[in-house]
């Protein structure tokens, strides 16, 4: 079982760079990179909300569950 983070997919669809998204949501590029690569252990709802607002998407567009 795993949770897949699709931030990079949504960023590509919206043609937004990591730097631009990090600035919009108020986190460092390093922390955004950790989230994008799936290495984050947790995501704050406030961060998820900010990402969804910046990328004009739903939480389900960002997070995906796969039963391996």
PDB file of N, CA and C in Angstrom, residues 25-27 32 35 42-53:
ATOM      1  N   UNK A  25       2.757  29.148  -1.880  1.00  0.00           N
ATOM      2  CA  UNK A  25       2.201  28.442  -0.717  1.00  0.00           C
ATOM      3  C   UNK A  25       2.990  28.672   0.560  1.00  0.00           C
ATOM      4  N   UNK A  26       4.124  29.361   0.452  1.00  0.00           N
ATOM      5  CA  UNK A  26       4.877  29.744   1.634  1.00  0.00           C
ATOM      6  C   UNK A  26       5.710  28.646   2.272  1.00  0.00           C
ATOM      7  N   UNK A  27       6.289  27.763   1.436  1.00  0.00           N
ATOM      8  CA  UNK A  27       7.229  26.768   1.951  1.00  0.00           C
ATOM      9  C   UNK A  27       8.510  26.853   1.132  1.00  0.00           C
ATOM     10  N   UNK A  32       9.162  21.476  -0.589  1.00  0.00           N
ATOM     11  CA  UNK A  32       8.307  21.114  -1.708  1.00  0.00           C
ATOM     12  C   UNK A  32       8.877  19.901  -2.436  1.00  0.00           C
ATOM     13  N   UNK A  35       8.089  16.775  -0.581  1.00  0.00           N
ATOM     14  CA  UNK A  35       6.689  16.415  -0.814  1.00  0.00           C
ATOM     15  C   UNK A  35       6.505  15.802  -2.199  1.00  0.00           C
ATOM     16  N   UNK A  42       4.258  13.310   6.363  1.00  0.00           N
ATOM     17  CA  UNK A  42       2.958  13.908   6.644  1.00  0.00           C
ATOM     18  C   UNK A  42       2.799  15.183   5.826  1.00  0.00           C
ATOM     19  N   UNK A  43       1.554  15.594   5.666  1.00  0.00           N
ATOM     20  CA  UNK A  43       1.242  16.854   4.997  1.00  0.00           C
ATOM     21  C   UNK A  43       0.215  17.579   5.854  1.00  0.00           C
ATOM     22  N   UNK A  44       0.491  18.806   6.187  1.00  0.00           N
ATOM     23  CA  UNK A  44      -0.476  19.600   6.946  1.00  0.00           C
ATOM     24  C   UNK A  44      -1.653  19.940   6.044  1.00  0.00           C
ATOM     25  N   UNK A  45      -2.836  19.945   6.618  1.00  0.00           N
ATOM     26  CA  UNK A  45      -4.015  20.316   5.844  1.00  0.00           C
ATOM     27  C   UNK A  45      -3.885  21.735   5.303  1.00  0.00           C
ATOM     28  N   UNK A  46      -3.258  22.616   6.065  1.00  0.00           N
ATOM     29  CA  UNK A  46      -3.088  23.999   5.596  1.00  0.00           C
ATOM     30  C   UNK A  46      -2.185  24.044   4.363  1.00  0.00           C
ATOM     31  N   UNK A  47      -1.169  23.189   4.320  1.00  0.00           N
ATOM     32  CA  UNK A  47      -0.285  23.121   3.149  1.00  0.00           C
ATOM     33  C   UNK A  47      -1.026  22.520   1.969  1.00  0.00           C
ATOM     34  N   UNK A  48      -1.780  21.468   2.205  1.00  0.00           N
ATOM     35  CA  UNK A  48      -2.574  20.844   1.146  1.00  0.00           C
ATOM     36  C   UNK A  48      -3.586  21.833   0.588  1.00  0.00           C
ATOM     37  N   UNK A  49      -4.223  22.584   1.471  1.00  0.00           N
ATOM     38  CA  UNK A  49      -5.192  23.602   1.045  1.00  0.00           C
ATOM     39  C   UNK A  49      -4.517  24.664   0.185  1.00  0.00           C
ATOM     40  N   UNK A  50      -3.329  25.113   0.603  1.00  0.00           N
ATOM     41  CA  UNK A  50      -2.601  26.132  -0.153  1.00  0.00           C
ATOM     42  C   UNK A  50      -2.192  25.611  -1.529  1.00  0.00           C
ATOM     43  N   UNK A  51      -1.764  24.359  -1.593  1.00  0.00           N
ATOM     44  CA  UNK A  51      -1.390  23.752  -2.876  1.00  0.00           C
ATOM     45  C   UNK A  51      -2.603  23.687  -3.797  1.00  0.00           C
ATOM     46  N   UNK A  52      -3.715  23.230  -3.260  1.00  0.00           N
ATOM     47  CA  UNK A  52      -4.940  23.133  -4.060  1.00  0.00           C
ATOM     48  C   UNK A  52      -5.387  24.502  -4.557  1.00  0.00           C
ATOM     49  N   UNK A  53      -5.269  25.501  -3.702  1.00  0.00           N
ATOM     50  CA  UNK A  53      -5.649  26.853  -4.098  1.00  0.00           C
ATOM     51  C   UNK A  53      -4.721  27.375  -5.195  1.00  0.00           C
TER      52      UNK A  53
END
